[in-house]
Amino acid sequence: MWSILKLWERVLRMAEGGSRYCSKKKDDICYEDSSREISVSRLKCILRGLDFKIYIFLFFLVPTCVYGIYVHGQKITYFLRPLWENPPKPFNEIPHYYHENVSMENLCKLHGWRIREYPRRVYDAVLFSNEVDILNIRWQELHPYVTEFVLLESNSTFTGLPKPLHYAINRKSFDFVESRLTYGQAPGRFRTGENPFIEEAYQRLALDYLLKQAGIQDDDLLIMSDVDEIPSRHTINLLRWCEDIPMILHLRMKNYLYSFEFLVDDNSWRASVHRYQSGKTRYAHYRLSDDVLADSGWHCSFCFRHISEFIFKMKAYSHFDRVRFSHFLNPKRVQKVICKGDDLFDMLPEEYTFKEIIGKMGPIPHSYSAVHLPSYLLENADKYKFLLPGNCLRESG
């Protein structure tokens, strides 16, 4: 840094006549009558005054800066995010009380609610892409308390790519919910180049119509979350039994990446539970309320069995623009990133303060705790070994 400053001072001195080429004599090239001629002559004077080393320095510096901005421009933008975007309004955090030996009446009372005479009906509605393993764990977790499962899938990704109907192909694996399942298909529009969030909104609208076909009624509970955002069963049981719960309640979940070995934080909040209102409730996946219930489940993002599934999602989901270079999709790179706990898209954390950004930079620390995970996952540990600590290697698929 000091050498650069000295170099710049040298350039300025030459511009002001400090070079042997730029004396103050009237017959020197740096002296002209008109202002325009003075400007041109000063430029010529500076260029004549630069020695060969400076030319070499600029030759390497400029392309290096351009290349650095091209490769790491997104990182620079994310790092400077606190300068141009304010953090969202804080949630109203509702403490979450639970123990298997505490009665439901007392649990409702601890939350400031009353117990109902009978539980509400519960509808669990999801848009499905290809998360077969996570869907099974989710439905096994919620099965005791869900009245109707509602699933919509399409033969198109949000980015307009054709895809198989994975649920239809694997439907026999979900016989345990068949009697309580409303299943629908949304034909893809295949509009490549369109903003993927438009296709996502189209499919969420189709899910609203499917919910009506499933028979949802006012004051039924509706779980709105992605497949990989899994509410704990005791959370749903609490909400179906308690009176006076908020009309819309977000669920704060532990945030995992790749498996339950990499705990990012406990700040996943997009999942929500609604007391359904005809003509008013719309299926969405953004902030809809200021209320959030703490420690309500698990969000396991990119938790796949096969490397091919990782690559498919990277190309298919709404943030596909994060795949800035083709080598991001290299299977060997993907496997290496998973085992290290790095970011598949080589991005900085999406946070709103420099302290949080710096604190989360680098690989996610390994966690060796498998306590308080979905019971079906632990009961079938051999089948879902890839989701447990110490098992980062994936099948090629």
XYZ file of C-alpha atoms in Angstrom:
397
model
C 0.000 0.000 0.000
C 2.886 2.391 0.873
C 4.585 1.780 -2.482
C 1.330 2.577 -4.322
C 0.992 5.887 -2.449
C 4.587 6.812 -3.290
C 3.953 5.959 -6.937
C 0.863 8.197 -7.027
C 2.778 11.076 -5.437
C 5.407 10.686 -8.108
C 2.782 10.906 -10.861
C 1.369 14.095 -9.322
C 4.814 15.672 -9.061
C 5.423 14.975 -12.711
C 2.078 16.554 -13.587
C 3.095 19.694 -11.733
C 6.497 19.977 -13.377
C 8.525 17.856 -10.990
C 9.922 15.688 -13.790
C 13.036 16.446 -15.866
C 10.676 16.488 -18.861
C 8.422 19.203 -17.423
C 10.370 22.290 -16.459
C 8.798 25.714 -15.930
C 10.601 27.268 -18.898
C 8.390 28.966 -21.477
C 9.888 27.055 -24.347
C 9.116 23.687 -22.717
C 6.388 21.396 -24.091
C 4.407 21.963 -20.899
C 3.890 25.649 -21.659
C 1.141 26.706 -24.067
C -1.051 29.769 -24.441
C -4.597 28.401 -24.642
C -6.275 26.385 -21.889
C -7.077 23.545 -24.315
C -3.474 23.335 -25.415
C -2.361 23.423 -21.787
C -4.551 20.402 -20.984
C -3.225 18.390 -23.929
C 0.352 19.294 -23.180
C -0.016 18.363 -19.484
C -1.289 14.907 -20.524
C 1.644 14.467 -22.909
C 3.964 15.611 -20.175
C 2.622 13.055 -17.710
C 2.905 10.210 -20.221
C 6.482 11.199 -21.117
C 7.347 11.341 -17.453
C 6.183 7.803 -16.657
C 9.007 5.299 -16.763
C 8.794 1.697 -17.981
C 8.133 0.256 -14.503
C 5.002 2.338 -14.130
C 3.695 1.164 -17.505
C 4.235 -2.450 -16.415
C 2.515 -1.735 -13.102
C -0.569 -0.260 -14.785
C -0.624 -3.056 -17.382
C -1.023 -5.652 -14.644
C -3.040 -3.587 -12.159
C -5.963 -2.626 -14.408
C -6.702 -6.139 -15.795
C -6.299 -7.627 -12.310
C -8.835 -5.183 -10.871
C -11.286 -5.866 -13.717
C -10.921 -9.640 -13.284
C -11.293 -9.354 -9.517
C -14.523 -7.391 -9.858
C -15.840 -9.898 -12.422
C -15.132 -12.910 -10.200
C -15.865 -11.428 -6.783
C -18.263 -8.587 -7.598
C -21.189 -10.409 -5.993
C -19.168 -10.926 -2.812
C -18.287 -7.245 -2.699
C -21.976 -6.347 -3.092
C -23.045 -8.715 -0.322
C -20.292 -7.524 2.005
C -21.374 -3.896 1.528
C -25.057 -4.752 2.018
C -25.222 -3.022 5.463
C -24.447 0.269 3.688
C -27.427 0.151 1.325
C -30.059 -1.975 3.027
C -31.498 -1.678 6.528
C -32.368 -4.793 8.551
C -36.061 -5.769 8.637
C -38.286 -4.918 11.552
C -37.655 -7.324 14.465
C -40.209 -10.073 15.069
C -42.331 -10.345 18.162
C -40.634 -13.464 19.560
C -43.006 -15.838 21.330
C -41.180 -18.190 23.741
C -41.886 -21.860 23.060
C -42.598 -24.207 25.977
C -42.688 -27.969 25.653
C -42.108 -31.163 27.589
C -43.714 -34.499 26.926
C -44.780 -34.805 30.568
C -46.570 -31.427 30.720
C -50.305 -31.424 30.001
C -51.650 -29.607 26.957
C -53.736 -27.343 29.191
C -50.619 -26.171 31.012
C -48.674 -25.775 27.755
C -51.384 -23.522 26.320
C -51.424 -21.560 29.569
C -47.643 -21.061 29.464
C -48.027 -19.426 26.054
C -50.819 -17.150 27.280
C -53.501 -19.120 25.433
C -56.528 -21.184 26.459
C -57.117 -24.808 25.657
C -59.898 -25.693 23.207
C -62.632 -28.259 23.718
C -61.429 -30.090 20.593
C -58.433 -29.628 18.248
C -58.549 -27.783 14.955
C -58.184 -29.603 11.667
C -54.724 -29.249 10.109
C -53.806 -28.966 6.416
C -50.209 -29.298 5.263
C -49.718 -27.863 1.757
C -46.463 -27.979 -0.238
C -45.081 -27.331 -3.702
C -42.991 -30.356 -4.625
C -39.951 -30.530 -6.898
C -37.661 -33.500 -6.262
C -37.091 -33.709 -2.467
C -38.333 -37.311 -2.047
C -36.310 -38.151 1.088
C -37.083 -34.918 2.927
C -40.787 -35.169 2.011
C -40.947 -38.612 3.606
C -39.321 -37.366 6.817
C -41.653 -34.353 6.878
C -44.847 -36.345 6.433
C -43.788 -38.990 8.937
C -43.158 -36.219 11.478
C -46.530 -34.540 10.895
C -48.652 -37.621 10.173
C -50.215 -37.994 13.652
C -51.753 -34.508 13.600
C -52.447 -33.577 9.963
C -56.004 -33.940 8.677
C -55.154 -33.599 4.986
C -51.879 -33.491 3.076
C -51.973 -31.308 -0.053
C -49.223 -31.606 -2.663
C -48.831 -29.882 -6.018
C -46.107 -30.665 -8.520
C -45.345 -29.505 -12.042
C -43.510 -30.910 -15.027
C -41.599 -27.620 -15.157
C -39.072 -26.038 -12.818
C -39.406 -22.397 -11.754
C -36.738 -21.624 -14.366
C -38.753 -23.209 -17.203
C -36.804 -26.452 -17.484
C -38.740 -29.711 -18.044
C -38.613 -32.177 -15.155
C -40.127 -35.565 -14.280
C -43.153 -35.778 -11.990
C -41.101 -37.170 -9.131
C -43.973 -37.620 -6.707
C -46.072 -39.495 -9.247
C -43.100 -41.773 -9.926
C -42.541 -42.460 -6.202
C -46.176 -42.376 -5.072
C -46.196 -45.977 -3.824
C -43.542 -45.012 -1.254
C -46.122 -42.736 0.393
C -48.975 -45.184 0.871
C -49.219 -44.172 4.531
C -50.775 -40.793 3.531
C -52.792 -41.905 0.491
C -56.151 -41.845 2.296
C -55.463 -38.264 3.433
C -53.826 -36.865 0.312
C -55.050 -34.289 -2.191
C -52.635 -34.423 -5.106
C -52.505 -32.105 -8.098
C -50.381 -31.342 -11.142
C -49.762 -27.890 -12.598
C -48.777 -28.015 -16.291
C -45.578 -26.131 -16.974
C -45.573 -23.002 -19.135
C -41.910 -23.504 -20.175
C -41.148 -19.814 -20.607
C -37.367 -19.825 -20.495
C -35.791 -16.484 -19.785
C -38.760 -15.318 -17.720
C -38.253 -14.242 -14.123
C -38.507 -17.555 -12.207
C -40.494 -15.919 -9.428
C -43.378 -15.493 -11.898
C -43.584 -19.252 -12.444
C -43.290 -19.785 -8.683
C -46.195 -17.387 -8.072
C -48.260 -19.190 -10.729
C -47.744 -22.529 -8.978
C -48.555 -21.086 -5.560
C -51.822 -19.714 -6.986
C -52.638 -23.188 -8.295
C -52.021 -24.511 -4.782
C -54.705 -22.142 -3.445
C -57.274 -23.801 -5.732
C -56.075 -27.258 -4.724
C -56.594 -26.393 -1.063
C -60.230 -25.533 -1.767
C -60.649 -28.899 -3.481
C -59.196 -30.512 -0.359
C -62.049 -29.044 1.675
C -60.281 -26.519 3.876
C -62.628 -24.340 5.951
C -62.450 -21.237 8.125
C -60.293 -21.567 11.248
C -58.617 -24.755 10.044
C -54.849 -24.600 10.494
C -52.858 -24.294 7.266
C -49.116 -24.968 7.254
C -47.368 -22.883 4.582
C -43.752 -23.909 4.115
C -41.345 -25.407 1.635
C -40.866 -29.175 1.775
C -37.508 -28.796 3.546
C -38.999 -26.545 6.277
C -40.303 -29.181 8.694
C -42.412 -28.112 11.694
C -41.983 -30.332 14.755
C -45.035 -32.440 15.518
C -45.396 -31.086 19.066
C -45.501 -27.531 17.639
C -48.437 -28.404 15.372
C -50.190 -30.291 18.172
C -49.848 -27.225 20.425
C -51.317 -24.885 17.813
C -54.254 -27.125 16.980
C -55.253 -27.446 20.652
C -54.770 -23.839 21.828
C -57.294 -21.019 21.505
C -56.307 -17.368 20.905
C -53.216 -18.135 18.816
C -52.312 -15.436 16.247
C -54.148 -15.571 12.922
C -50.751 -15.833 11.197
C -47.774 -17.195 13.096
C -44.293 -17.639 11.630
C -42.224 -20.584 12.821
C -38.593 -20.016 13.720
C -36.555 -23.081 12.829
C -33.026 -24.364 13.192
C -31.312 -23.699 9.876
C -29.231 -26.584 8.462
C -27.326 -26.913 5.190
C -26.632 -30.188 3.305
C -27.461 -32.337 6.374
C -28.043 -32.126 10.116
C -24.268 -31.938 10.536
C -24.053 -28.297 9.452
C -26.101 -26.038 11.730
C -26.020 -22.530 10.254
C -28.168 -20.697 12.829
C -31.713 -20.661 14.212
C -32.965 -17.806 12.033
C -35.132 -19.572 9.446
C -38.568 -17.943 9.728
C -40.408 -18.188 6.374
C -42.513 -21.185 7.398
C -45.869 -20.121 8.827
C -49.139 -21.455 10.223
C -52.441 -19.727 9.370
C -55.928 -19.885 10.769
C -57.582 -20.140 7.389
C -59.945 -17.359 6.255
C -61.966 -17.879 3.069
C -61.272 -15.215 0.453
C -58.377 -13.791 2.440
C -55.753 -16.475 3.031
C -53.323 -16.810 0.107
C -50.461 -19.270 -0.114
C -47.190 -17.343 0.149
C -43.609 -17.709 1.304
C -42.566 -14.322 2.640
C -43.134 -12.291 5.801
C -46.842 -12.086 6.541
C -46.873 -11.314 10.265
C -44.742 -9.863 13.064
C -45.268 -12.890 15.342
C -42.854 -15.827 15.372
C -42.797 -18.913 17.609
C -39.302 -19.911 18.717
C -37.685 -23.318 18.124
C -40.507 -24.786 16.052
C -38.750 -27.223 13.720
C -35.963 -27.772 11.210
C -35.047 -26.220 7.872
C -32.660 -28.542 6.030
C -31.702 -26.833 2.770
C -30.018 -28.762 -0.065
C -30.337 -31.976 1.966
C -30.129 -34.503 -0.871
C -28.933 -38.080 -1.217
C -27.421 -37.756 -4.717
C -24.963 -35.251 -6.209
C -27.195 -35.063 -9.288
C -30.023 -33.706 -7.092
C -27.809 -30.868 -5.856
C -26.919 -29.931 -9.424
C -30.550 -30.114 -10.538
C -31.709 -27.761 -7.787
C -28.887 -25.314 -8.454
C -30.171 -24.958 -12.021
C -33.882 -25.223 -11.254
C -34.790 -23.040 -8.288
C -35.651 -19.355 -8.277
C -32.120 -18.155 -7.456
C -30.499 -19.962 -10.384
C -28.672 -16.727 -11.260
C -26.283 -17.544 -8.428
C -24.666 -20.150 -10.690
C -22.269 -17.601 -12.155
C -19.742 -20.071 -13.574
C -20.200 -23.477 -15.166
C -17.581 -25.100 -12.926
C -19.916 -24.526 -9.971
C -21.858 -27.545 -11.300
C -18.862 -29.858 -11.433
C -19.790 -32.990 -9.396
C -16.346 -33.226 -7.761
C -16.538 -29.595 -6.682
C -20.068 -30.074 -5.310
C -18.938 -33.070 -3.239
C -15.944 -31.163 -1.881
C -18.101 -28.169 -0.936
C -20.604 -30.409 0.906
C -17.942 -32.073 3.061
C -16.285 -28.748 3.919
C -19.535 -26.968 4.718
C -18.765 -24.221 2.188
C -21.261 -22.350 0.033
C -22.232 -24.001 -3.275
C -22.489 -20.599 -4.951
C -19.343 -19.140 -3.362
C -21.380 -16.372 -1.748
C -21.026 -14.402 1.457
C -23.737 -14.694 4.145
C -26.911 -12.700 3.488
C -26.869 -10.558 6.619
C -27.530 -6.927 7.491
C -24.569 -6.030 9.751
C -20.833 -6.309 9.216
C -20.553 -8.182 12.519
C -22.937 -10.904 11.346
C -21.346 -11.135 7.887
C -17.824 -11.493 9.262
C -18.998 -13.894 11.974
C -20.478 -16.290 9.377
C -17.737 -16.072 6.768
C -15.996 -19.320 5.908
C -17.152 -22.939 6.241
C -19.979 -23.877 8.610
C -18.593 -25.571 11.740
C -19.314 -29.296 11.983
C -21.911 -30.325 14.563
C -21.844 -33.781 16.115
C -25.183 -33.560 17.876
C -28.143 -35.553 16.610
C -30.360 -34.657 19.569
C -33.883 -33.284 19.017
C -34.116 -34.278 15.357
C -37.213 -35.768 13.663
C -37.912 -39.139 15.274
C -38.456 -40.951 11.968
C -34.987 -39.873 10.839
C -33.347 -41.485 13.878
C -35.559 -44.579 13.752
C -34.387 -45.103 10.153
C -30.792 -43.959 10.546
C -29.408 -46.553 8.130
C -31.731 -45.370 5.367
C -30.990 -41.687 5.978
C -27.365 -41.993 7.014
C -26.371 -39.192 4.623
C -28.336 -36.689 6.713
C -26.577 -37.473 10.002
C -23.246 -36.132 11.330
C -20.118 -37.752 9.924
C -21.636 -38.869 6.606
C -20.969 -36.131 4.059
C -20.176 -38.368 1.073
C -23.026 -38.568 -1.440
C -24.047 -41.036 -4.110
C -23.526 -39.859 -7.675
C -27.135 -40.514 -8.729
